[in-house]
Each structure stands twice: as structure tokens, then as C-alpha cells.
PDB file of C-alpha atoms in Angstrom:
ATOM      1  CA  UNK N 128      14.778 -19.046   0.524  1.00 68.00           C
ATOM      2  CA  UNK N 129      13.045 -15.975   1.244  1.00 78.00           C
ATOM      3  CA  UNK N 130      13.754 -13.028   0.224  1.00 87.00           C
ATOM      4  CA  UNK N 131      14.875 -10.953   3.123  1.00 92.00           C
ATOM      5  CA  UNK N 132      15.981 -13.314   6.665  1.00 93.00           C
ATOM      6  CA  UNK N 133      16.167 -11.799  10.232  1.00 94.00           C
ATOM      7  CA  UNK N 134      16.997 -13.533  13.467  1.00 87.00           C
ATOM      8  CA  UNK N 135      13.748 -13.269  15.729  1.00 83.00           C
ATOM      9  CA  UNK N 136      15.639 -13.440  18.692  1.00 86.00           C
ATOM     10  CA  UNK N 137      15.021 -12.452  21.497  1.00 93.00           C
ATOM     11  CA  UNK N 138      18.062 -11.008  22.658  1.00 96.00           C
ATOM     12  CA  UNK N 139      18.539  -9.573  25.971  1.00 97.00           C
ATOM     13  CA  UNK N 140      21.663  -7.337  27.008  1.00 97.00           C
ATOM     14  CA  UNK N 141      22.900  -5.309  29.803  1.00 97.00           C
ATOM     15  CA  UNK N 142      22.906  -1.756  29.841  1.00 97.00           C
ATOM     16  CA  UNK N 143      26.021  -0.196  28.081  1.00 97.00           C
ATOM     17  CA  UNK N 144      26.627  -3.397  25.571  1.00 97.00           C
ATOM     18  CA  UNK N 145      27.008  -2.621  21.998  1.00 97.00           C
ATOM     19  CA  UNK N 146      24.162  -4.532  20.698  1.00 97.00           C
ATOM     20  CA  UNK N 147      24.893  -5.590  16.610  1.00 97.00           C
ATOM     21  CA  UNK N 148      21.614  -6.708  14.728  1.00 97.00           C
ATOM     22  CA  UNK N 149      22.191  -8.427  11.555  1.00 96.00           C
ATOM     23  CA  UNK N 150      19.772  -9.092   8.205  1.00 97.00           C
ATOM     24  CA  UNK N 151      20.751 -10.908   5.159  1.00 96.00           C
ATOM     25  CA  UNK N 152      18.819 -11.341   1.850  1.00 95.00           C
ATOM     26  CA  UNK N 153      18.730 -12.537  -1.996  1.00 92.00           C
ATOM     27  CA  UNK N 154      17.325 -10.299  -4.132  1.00 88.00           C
ATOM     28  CA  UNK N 155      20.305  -8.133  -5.927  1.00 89.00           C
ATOM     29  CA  UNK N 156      17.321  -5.629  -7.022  1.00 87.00           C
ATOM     30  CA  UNK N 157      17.757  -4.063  -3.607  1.00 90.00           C
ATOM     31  CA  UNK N 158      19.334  -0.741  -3.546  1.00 89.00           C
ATOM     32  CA  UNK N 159      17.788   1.257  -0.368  1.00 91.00           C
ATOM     33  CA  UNK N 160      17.971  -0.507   2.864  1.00 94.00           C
ATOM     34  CA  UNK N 161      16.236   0.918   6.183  1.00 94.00           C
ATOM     35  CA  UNK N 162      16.203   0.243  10.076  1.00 97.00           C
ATOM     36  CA  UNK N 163      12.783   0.371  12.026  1.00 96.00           C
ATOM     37  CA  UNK N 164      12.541   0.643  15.671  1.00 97.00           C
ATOM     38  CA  UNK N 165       8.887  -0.837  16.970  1.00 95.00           C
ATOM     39  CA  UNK N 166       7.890  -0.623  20.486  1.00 93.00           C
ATOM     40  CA  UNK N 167       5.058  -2.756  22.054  1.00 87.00           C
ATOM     41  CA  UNK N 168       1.600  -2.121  20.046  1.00 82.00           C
ATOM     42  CA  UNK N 169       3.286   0.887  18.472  1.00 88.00           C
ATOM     43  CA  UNK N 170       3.831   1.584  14.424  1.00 92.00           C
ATOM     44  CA  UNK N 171       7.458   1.091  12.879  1.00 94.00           C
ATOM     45  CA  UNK N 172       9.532   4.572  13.295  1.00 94.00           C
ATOM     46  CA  UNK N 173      11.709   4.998  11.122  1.00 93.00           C
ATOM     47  CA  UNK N 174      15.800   5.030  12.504  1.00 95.00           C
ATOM     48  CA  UNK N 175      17.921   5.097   9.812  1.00 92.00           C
ATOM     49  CA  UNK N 176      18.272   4.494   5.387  1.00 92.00           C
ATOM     50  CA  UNK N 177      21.392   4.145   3.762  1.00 92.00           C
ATOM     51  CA  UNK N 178      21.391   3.763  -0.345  1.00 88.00           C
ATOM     52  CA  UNK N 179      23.980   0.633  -1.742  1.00 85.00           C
ATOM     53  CA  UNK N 180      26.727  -0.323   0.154  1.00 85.00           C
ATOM     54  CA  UNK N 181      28.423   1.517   3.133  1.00 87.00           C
ATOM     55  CA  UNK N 182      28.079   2.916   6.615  1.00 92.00           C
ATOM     56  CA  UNK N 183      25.977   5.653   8.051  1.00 94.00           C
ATOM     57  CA  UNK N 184      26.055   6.834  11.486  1.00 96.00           C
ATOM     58  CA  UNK N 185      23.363   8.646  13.361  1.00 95.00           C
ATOM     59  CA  UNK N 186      24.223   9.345  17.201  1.00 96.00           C
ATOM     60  CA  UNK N 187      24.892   5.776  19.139  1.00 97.00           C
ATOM     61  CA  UNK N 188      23.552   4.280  16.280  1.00 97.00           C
ATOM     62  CA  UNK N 189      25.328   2.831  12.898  1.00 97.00           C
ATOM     63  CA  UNK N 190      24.067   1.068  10.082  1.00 97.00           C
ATOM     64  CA  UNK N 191      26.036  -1.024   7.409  1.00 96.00           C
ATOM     65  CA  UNK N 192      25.589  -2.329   4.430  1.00 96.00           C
ATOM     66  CA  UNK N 193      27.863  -4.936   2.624  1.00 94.00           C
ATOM     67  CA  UNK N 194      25.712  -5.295  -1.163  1.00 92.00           C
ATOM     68  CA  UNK N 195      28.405  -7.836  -2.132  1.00 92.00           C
ATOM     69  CA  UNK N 196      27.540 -10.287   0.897  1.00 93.00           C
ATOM     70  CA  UNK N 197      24.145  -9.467   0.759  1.00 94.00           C
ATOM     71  CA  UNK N 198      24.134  -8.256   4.941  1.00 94.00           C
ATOM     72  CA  UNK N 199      22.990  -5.427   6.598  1.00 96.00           C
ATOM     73  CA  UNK N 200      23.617  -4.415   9.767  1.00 96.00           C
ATOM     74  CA  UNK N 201      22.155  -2.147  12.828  1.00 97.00           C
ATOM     75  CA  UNK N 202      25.443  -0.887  15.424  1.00 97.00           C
ATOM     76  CA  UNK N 203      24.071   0.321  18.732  1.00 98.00           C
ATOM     77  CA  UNK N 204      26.364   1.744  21.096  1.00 97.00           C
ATOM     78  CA  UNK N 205      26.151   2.199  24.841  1.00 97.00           C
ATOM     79  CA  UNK N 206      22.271   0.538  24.462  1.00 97.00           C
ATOM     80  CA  UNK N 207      19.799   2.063  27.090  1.00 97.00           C
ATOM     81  CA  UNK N 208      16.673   0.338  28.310  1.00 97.00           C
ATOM     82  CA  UNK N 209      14.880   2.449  26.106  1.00 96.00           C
ATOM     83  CA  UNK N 210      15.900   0.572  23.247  1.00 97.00           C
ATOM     84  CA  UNK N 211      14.288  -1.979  24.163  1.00 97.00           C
ATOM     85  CA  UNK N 212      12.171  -2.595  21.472  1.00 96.00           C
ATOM     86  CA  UNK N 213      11.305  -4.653  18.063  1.00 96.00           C
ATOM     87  CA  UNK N 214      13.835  -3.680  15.278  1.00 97.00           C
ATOM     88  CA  UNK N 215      12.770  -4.420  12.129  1.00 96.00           C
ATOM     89  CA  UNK N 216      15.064  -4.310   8.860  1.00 96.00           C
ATOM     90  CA  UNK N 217      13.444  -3.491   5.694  1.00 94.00           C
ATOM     91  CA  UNK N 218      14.838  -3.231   1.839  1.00 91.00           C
ATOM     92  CA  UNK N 219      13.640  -1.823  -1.487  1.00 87.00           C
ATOM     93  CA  UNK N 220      14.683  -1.858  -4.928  1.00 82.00           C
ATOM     94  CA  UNK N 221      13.088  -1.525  -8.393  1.00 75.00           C
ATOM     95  CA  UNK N 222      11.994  -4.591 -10.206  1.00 69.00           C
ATOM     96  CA  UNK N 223       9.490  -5.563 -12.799  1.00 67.00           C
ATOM     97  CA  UNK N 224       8.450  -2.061 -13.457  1.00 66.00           C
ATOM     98  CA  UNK N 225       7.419  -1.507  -9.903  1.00 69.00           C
ATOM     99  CA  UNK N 226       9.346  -0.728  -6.081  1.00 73.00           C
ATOM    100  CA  UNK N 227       9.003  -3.507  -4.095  1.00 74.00           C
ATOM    101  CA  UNK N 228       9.547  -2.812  -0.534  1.00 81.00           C
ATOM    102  CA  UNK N 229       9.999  -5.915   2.137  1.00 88.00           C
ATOM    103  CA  UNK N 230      10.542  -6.449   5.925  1.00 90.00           C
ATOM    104  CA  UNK N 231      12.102  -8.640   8.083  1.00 92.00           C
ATOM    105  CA  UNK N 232      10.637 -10.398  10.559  1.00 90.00           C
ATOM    106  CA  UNK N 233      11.822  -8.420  13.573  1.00 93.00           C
ATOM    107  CA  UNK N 234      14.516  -8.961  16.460  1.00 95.00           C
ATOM    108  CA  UNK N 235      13.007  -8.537  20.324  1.00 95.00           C
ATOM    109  CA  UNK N 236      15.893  -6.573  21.953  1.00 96.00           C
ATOM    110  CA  UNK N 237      15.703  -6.118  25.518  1.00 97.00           C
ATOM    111  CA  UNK N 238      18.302  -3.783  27.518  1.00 97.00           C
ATOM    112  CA  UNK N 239      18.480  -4.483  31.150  1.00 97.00           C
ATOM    113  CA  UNK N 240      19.418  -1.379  33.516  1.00 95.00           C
TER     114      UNK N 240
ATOM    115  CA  UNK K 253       4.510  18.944  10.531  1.00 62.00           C
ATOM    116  CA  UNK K 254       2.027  15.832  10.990  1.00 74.00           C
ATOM    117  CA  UNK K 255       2.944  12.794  10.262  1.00 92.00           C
ATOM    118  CA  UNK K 256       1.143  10.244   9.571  1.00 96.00           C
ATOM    119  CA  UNK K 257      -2.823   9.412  10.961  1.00 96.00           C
ATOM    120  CA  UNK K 258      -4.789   6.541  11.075  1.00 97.00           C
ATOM    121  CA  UNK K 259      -8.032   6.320  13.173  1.00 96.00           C
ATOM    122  CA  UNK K 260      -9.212   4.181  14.998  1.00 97.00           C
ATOM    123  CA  UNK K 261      -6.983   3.432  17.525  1.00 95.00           C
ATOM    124  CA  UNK K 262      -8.763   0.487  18.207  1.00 96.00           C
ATOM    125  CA  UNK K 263     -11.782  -1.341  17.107  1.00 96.00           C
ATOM    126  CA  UNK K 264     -13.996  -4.585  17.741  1.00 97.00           C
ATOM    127  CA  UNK K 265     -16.168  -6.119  15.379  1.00 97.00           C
ATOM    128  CA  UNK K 266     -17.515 -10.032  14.732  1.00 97.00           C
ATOM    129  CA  UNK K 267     -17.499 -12.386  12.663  1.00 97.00           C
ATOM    130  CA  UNK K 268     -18.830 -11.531   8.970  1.00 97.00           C
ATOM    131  CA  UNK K 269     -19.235  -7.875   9.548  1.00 98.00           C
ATOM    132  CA  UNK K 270     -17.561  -4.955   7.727  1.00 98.00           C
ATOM    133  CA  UNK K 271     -14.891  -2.385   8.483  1.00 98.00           C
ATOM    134  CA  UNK K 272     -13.110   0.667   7.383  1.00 98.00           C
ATOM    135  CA  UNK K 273      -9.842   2.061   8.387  1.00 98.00           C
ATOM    136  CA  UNK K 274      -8.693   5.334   7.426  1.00 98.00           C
ATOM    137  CA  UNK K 275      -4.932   7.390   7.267  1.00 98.00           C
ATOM    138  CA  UNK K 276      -3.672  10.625   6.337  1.00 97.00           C
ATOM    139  CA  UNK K 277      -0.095  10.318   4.814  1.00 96.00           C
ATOM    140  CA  UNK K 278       2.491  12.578   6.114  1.00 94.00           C
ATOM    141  CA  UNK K 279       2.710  15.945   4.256  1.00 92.00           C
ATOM    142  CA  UNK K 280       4.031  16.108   0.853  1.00 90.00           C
ATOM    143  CA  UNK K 281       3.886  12.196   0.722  1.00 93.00           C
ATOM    144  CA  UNK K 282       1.670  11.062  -2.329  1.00 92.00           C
ATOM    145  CA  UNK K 283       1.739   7.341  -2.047  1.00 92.00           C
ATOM    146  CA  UNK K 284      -0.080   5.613   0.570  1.00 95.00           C
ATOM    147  CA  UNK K 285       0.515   1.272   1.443  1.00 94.00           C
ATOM    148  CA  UNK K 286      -1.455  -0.555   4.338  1.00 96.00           C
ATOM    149  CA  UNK K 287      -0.054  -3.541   6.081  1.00 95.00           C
ATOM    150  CA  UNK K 288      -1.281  -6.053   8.477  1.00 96.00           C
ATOM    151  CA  UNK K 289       1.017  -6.896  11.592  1.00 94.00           C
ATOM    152  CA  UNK K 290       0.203 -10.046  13.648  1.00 92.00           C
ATOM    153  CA  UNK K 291       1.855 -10.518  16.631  1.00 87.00           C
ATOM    154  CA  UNK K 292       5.261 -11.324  16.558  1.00 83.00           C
ATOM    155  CA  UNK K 293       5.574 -11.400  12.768  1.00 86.00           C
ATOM    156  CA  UNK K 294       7.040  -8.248  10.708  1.00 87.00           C
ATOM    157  CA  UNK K 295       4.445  -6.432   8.760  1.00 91.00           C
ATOM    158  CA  UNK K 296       2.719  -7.961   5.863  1.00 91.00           C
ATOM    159  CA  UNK K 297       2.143  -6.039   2.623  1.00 90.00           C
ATOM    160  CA  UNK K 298      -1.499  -5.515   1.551  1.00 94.00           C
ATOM    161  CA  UNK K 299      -1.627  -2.732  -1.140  1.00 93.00           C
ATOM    162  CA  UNK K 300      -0.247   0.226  -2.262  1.00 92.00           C
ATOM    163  CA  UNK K 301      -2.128   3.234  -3.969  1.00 94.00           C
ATOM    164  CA  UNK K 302      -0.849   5.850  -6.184  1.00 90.00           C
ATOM    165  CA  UNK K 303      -2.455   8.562  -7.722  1.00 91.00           C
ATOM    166  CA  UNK K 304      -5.665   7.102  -6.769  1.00 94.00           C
ATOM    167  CA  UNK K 305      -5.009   3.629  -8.222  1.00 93.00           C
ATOM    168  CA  UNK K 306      -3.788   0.319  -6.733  1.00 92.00           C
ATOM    169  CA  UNK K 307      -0.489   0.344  -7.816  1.00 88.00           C
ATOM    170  CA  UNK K 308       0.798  -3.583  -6.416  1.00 87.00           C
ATOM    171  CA  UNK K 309      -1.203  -5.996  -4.038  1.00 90.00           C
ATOM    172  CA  UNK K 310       0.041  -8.224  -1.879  1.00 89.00           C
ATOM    173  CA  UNK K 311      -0.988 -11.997  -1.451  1.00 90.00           C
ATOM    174  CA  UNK K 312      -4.241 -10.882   0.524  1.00 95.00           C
ATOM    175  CA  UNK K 313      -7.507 -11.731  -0.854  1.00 96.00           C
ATOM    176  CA  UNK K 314     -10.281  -9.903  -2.706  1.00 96.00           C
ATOM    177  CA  UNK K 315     -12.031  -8.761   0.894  1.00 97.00           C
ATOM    178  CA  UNK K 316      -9.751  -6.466   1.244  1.00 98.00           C
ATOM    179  CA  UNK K 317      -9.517  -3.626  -0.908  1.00 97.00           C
ATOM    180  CA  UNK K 318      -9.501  -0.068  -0.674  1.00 97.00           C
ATOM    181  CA  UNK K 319      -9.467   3.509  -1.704  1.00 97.00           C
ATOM    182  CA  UNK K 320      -7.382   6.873  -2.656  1.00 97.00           C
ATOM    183  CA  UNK K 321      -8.870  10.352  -2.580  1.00 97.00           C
ATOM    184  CA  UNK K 322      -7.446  13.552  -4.162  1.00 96.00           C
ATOM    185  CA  UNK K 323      -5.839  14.691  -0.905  1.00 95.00           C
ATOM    186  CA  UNK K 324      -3.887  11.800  -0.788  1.00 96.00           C
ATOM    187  CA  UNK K 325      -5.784   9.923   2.351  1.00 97.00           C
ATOM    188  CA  UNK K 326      -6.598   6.832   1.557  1.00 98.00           C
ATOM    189  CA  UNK K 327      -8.620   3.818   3.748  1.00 98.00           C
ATOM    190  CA  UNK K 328      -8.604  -0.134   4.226  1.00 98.00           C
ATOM    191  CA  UNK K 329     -11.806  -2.366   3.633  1.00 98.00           C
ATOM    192  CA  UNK K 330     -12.409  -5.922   4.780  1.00 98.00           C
ATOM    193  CA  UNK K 331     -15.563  -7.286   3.981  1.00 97.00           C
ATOM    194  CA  UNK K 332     -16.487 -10.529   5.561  1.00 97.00           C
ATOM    195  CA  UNK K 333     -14.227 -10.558   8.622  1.00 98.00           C
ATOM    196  CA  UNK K 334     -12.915 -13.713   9.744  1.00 97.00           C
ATOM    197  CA  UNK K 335     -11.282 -14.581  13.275  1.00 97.00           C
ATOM    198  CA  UNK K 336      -7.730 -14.341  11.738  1.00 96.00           C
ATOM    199  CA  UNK K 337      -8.380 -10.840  10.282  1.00 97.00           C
ATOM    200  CA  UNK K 338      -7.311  -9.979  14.265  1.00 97.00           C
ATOM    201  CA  UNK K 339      -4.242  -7.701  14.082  1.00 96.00           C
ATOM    202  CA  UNK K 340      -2.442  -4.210  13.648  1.00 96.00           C
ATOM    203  CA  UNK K 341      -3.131  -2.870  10.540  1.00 97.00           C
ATOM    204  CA  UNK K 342      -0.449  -0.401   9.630  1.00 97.00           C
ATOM    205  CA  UNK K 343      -0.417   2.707   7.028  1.00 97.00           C
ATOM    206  CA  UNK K 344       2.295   3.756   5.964  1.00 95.00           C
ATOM    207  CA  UNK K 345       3.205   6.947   3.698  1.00 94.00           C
ATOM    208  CA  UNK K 346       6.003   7.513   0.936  1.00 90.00           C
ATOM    209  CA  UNK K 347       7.301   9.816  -1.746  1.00 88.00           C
ATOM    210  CA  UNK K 348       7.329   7.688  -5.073  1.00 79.00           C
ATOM    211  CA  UNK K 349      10.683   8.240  -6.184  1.00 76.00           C
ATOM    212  CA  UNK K 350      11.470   5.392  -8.343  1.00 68.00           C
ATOM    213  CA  UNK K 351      13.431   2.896  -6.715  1.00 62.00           C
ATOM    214  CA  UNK K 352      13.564   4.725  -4.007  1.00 71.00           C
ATOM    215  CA  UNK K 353      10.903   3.738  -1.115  1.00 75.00           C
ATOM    216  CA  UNK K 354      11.046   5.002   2.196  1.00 85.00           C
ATOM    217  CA  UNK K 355       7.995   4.280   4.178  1.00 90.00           C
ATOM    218  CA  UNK K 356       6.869   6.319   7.278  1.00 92.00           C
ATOM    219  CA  UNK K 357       4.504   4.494   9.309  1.00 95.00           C
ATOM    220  CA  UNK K 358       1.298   5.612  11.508  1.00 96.00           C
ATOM    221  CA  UNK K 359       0.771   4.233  14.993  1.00 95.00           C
ATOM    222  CA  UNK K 360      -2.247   1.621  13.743  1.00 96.00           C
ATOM    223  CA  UNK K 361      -4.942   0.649  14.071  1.00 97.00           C
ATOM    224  CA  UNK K 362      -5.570  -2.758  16.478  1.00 96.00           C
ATOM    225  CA  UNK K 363      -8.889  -4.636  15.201  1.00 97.00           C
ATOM    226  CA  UNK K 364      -9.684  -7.711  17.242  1.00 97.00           C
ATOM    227  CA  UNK K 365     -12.333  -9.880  15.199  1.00 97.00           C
ATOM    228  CA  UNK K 366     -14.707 -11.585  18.109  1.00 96.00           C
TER     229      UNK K 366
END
């Protein structure tokens, strides 16, 4: 099993859907969990972090985070064609003496106008 | 505030020859990790360095390596290049703050290996 699982997609949505991107994983070392948005031949930015479990919001966009189920998830609202893009989960905790930091492998979203 | 720099944007090299890749962290970031991101796949972790020392490795092997200066900038080596070297090499820049690890990545660097 690996250690952090993301659906590839792609997934494709009209404009104005509430798009819901999901991530699960193993490892209970995990404490910090982040949300990377990727456009085409572009480096990861950054969107969100939340620390252990619990929701953050941040405009259209929410993140969760359910430690006991081992999911994480990306909320965003009243999606716009420019976010269509790669999104990329990505987890780190603290084990064996060192931070270990690990990404999924992406979800293709595409928002059509 | 700059974030963070890599240059090139781009490069092409062949088989068997040598490059370097080079990033400036984002300020007040000490901690510098390079990935390599083939198409379609999420990044893959190379290295990280840390007070100019490689602090973890990833499962990459010994013709890559690399480098840490005072200021914090660090670059990527690959010796030897082979075909399926081709890819987006990523830097990306942290704060090492325990178990905390929040990357911030530059744009990248696209080498194609002819």
C-alpha cells in the first residue's frame, strides 16, 4: 500500500459545480497536511495547510482533514475555469528522527465555462 | 518578497553529458529539497539540504547529488545523463520546524535529455 493514494482522474466539471478532491493515506506519523494547485509546466503553488484534524477555509476553497479515517479533502466552491489545473495533496510528519514530506500523485481537474 | 528561483527555465543536453541546476529559496527559508516531476506523475523526492548538508535522499542514484552554500541557495547535479533523466526538476524551499514541513515550490526547470 503506499503511503499516500490520490485519484488521477481526470475529472471534468461545469462551471459553478462544487468540485470535492479526496486523498487517503497510512502513515499515522502525519500531522501537517497541504493542498497544491499545478498548472500546465508550472511549479506546485501552494493553496492551503491545515495541522491534525479539522477544517480550514480560505475563500471558495475548504480543506478537511479526518486523522481518524486517514482522508483529506480539497472543497471548491462555485469552480471557475481557472481552476483548471493539477491539484496535488501532500502530507508531512516526523519520523525516524527526520520530516518526511510526500505527494500524491495529482488529480487533472478541468472546469468547463 | 521573492520567492523562490531556479534558472534555467529550460535546458537541452545529450546523452552522457553533465548538468547543473540552481535555486534561491524564498527569504528567511533555510532548507532547500529538489524534486523531479515526470509528466503526469506527482513530484518525486531527490534530496534535501540543511545547513549545508544532505539531510535525507530519496531513492535516486549516486549521479545525482548536489550542493548548499552559506546563503542558503543550493543546486542539482546529474552526471551521466540518461534519456529518462527528461523532466521538471522542481526546488522547493522550507523553514525546518520540526515536524512541521511546508514546502514552497519554484517554477522549474524543464531538461529534455536528447
Amino acid at each position: 500500500q503506499k503511503e499516500v493514494e490520490q485519484d488521477p482522474g481526470p475529472l471534468s466539471v461545469p462551471e459553478g459545480a462544487i468540485v470535492s478532491l479526496n486523498c487517503t493515506y497510512s502513515n499515522s506519523a502525519f500531522q501537517y497536511f497541504m493542498w497544491y494547485r499545478q498548472y500546465s509546466r508550472k511549479g506546485p503553488e501552494l493553496l492551503m495547510y491545515t495541522y491534525s484534524s479539522g477544517n480550514k477555509e480560505d475563500g471558495r476553497f475548504t480543506a478537511q482533514v479526518d486523522k481518524s479515517s486517514k482522508y483529506i479533502s480539497l472543497f471548491i466552491r462555485d469552480s471557475q475555469p481557472s481552476d483548471s489545473a493539477t491539484y496535488l495533496c501532500a502530507m508531512s510528519g516526523w519520523q525516524g528522527g527526520s520530516e518526511k514530506l510526500v505527494f500524491g500523485k495529482g488529480m487533472k481537474l478541468t472546469v468547463n465555462p | 518578497d521573492a520567492g523562490v528561483t531556479q534558472s534555467p527555465t529550460h535546458l537541452i543536453k545529450t546523452r552522457g553529458q553533465q548538468v547543473t541546476l540552481r535555486c534561491s529559496p524564498k527569504s528567511g527559508h533555510d532548507t532547500v529539497s529538489w524534486y523531479q516531476q515526470a509528466l503526469g506523475q506527482g513530484p518525486q523526492f531527490i534530496f534535501q539540504y540543511y545547513e549545508e548538508e544532505e539531510r535525507q535522499r530519496g531513492n535516486f542514484p549516486d549521479r545525482f547529488s548536489g550542493h548548499q552554500f552559506p546563503n542558503y541557495s543550493s543546486e542539482l547535479n546529474v552526471n551521466a545523463l540518461l534519456l529518462g533523466d527528461s523532466a521538471l526538476y522542481l526546488c522547493a524551499s522550507s523553514l525546518t520546524e520540526g515536524a512541521k514541513n511546508i514546502q514552497y515550490f519554484g517554477a522549474g526547470t524543464r531538461l529534455s535529455v536528447l
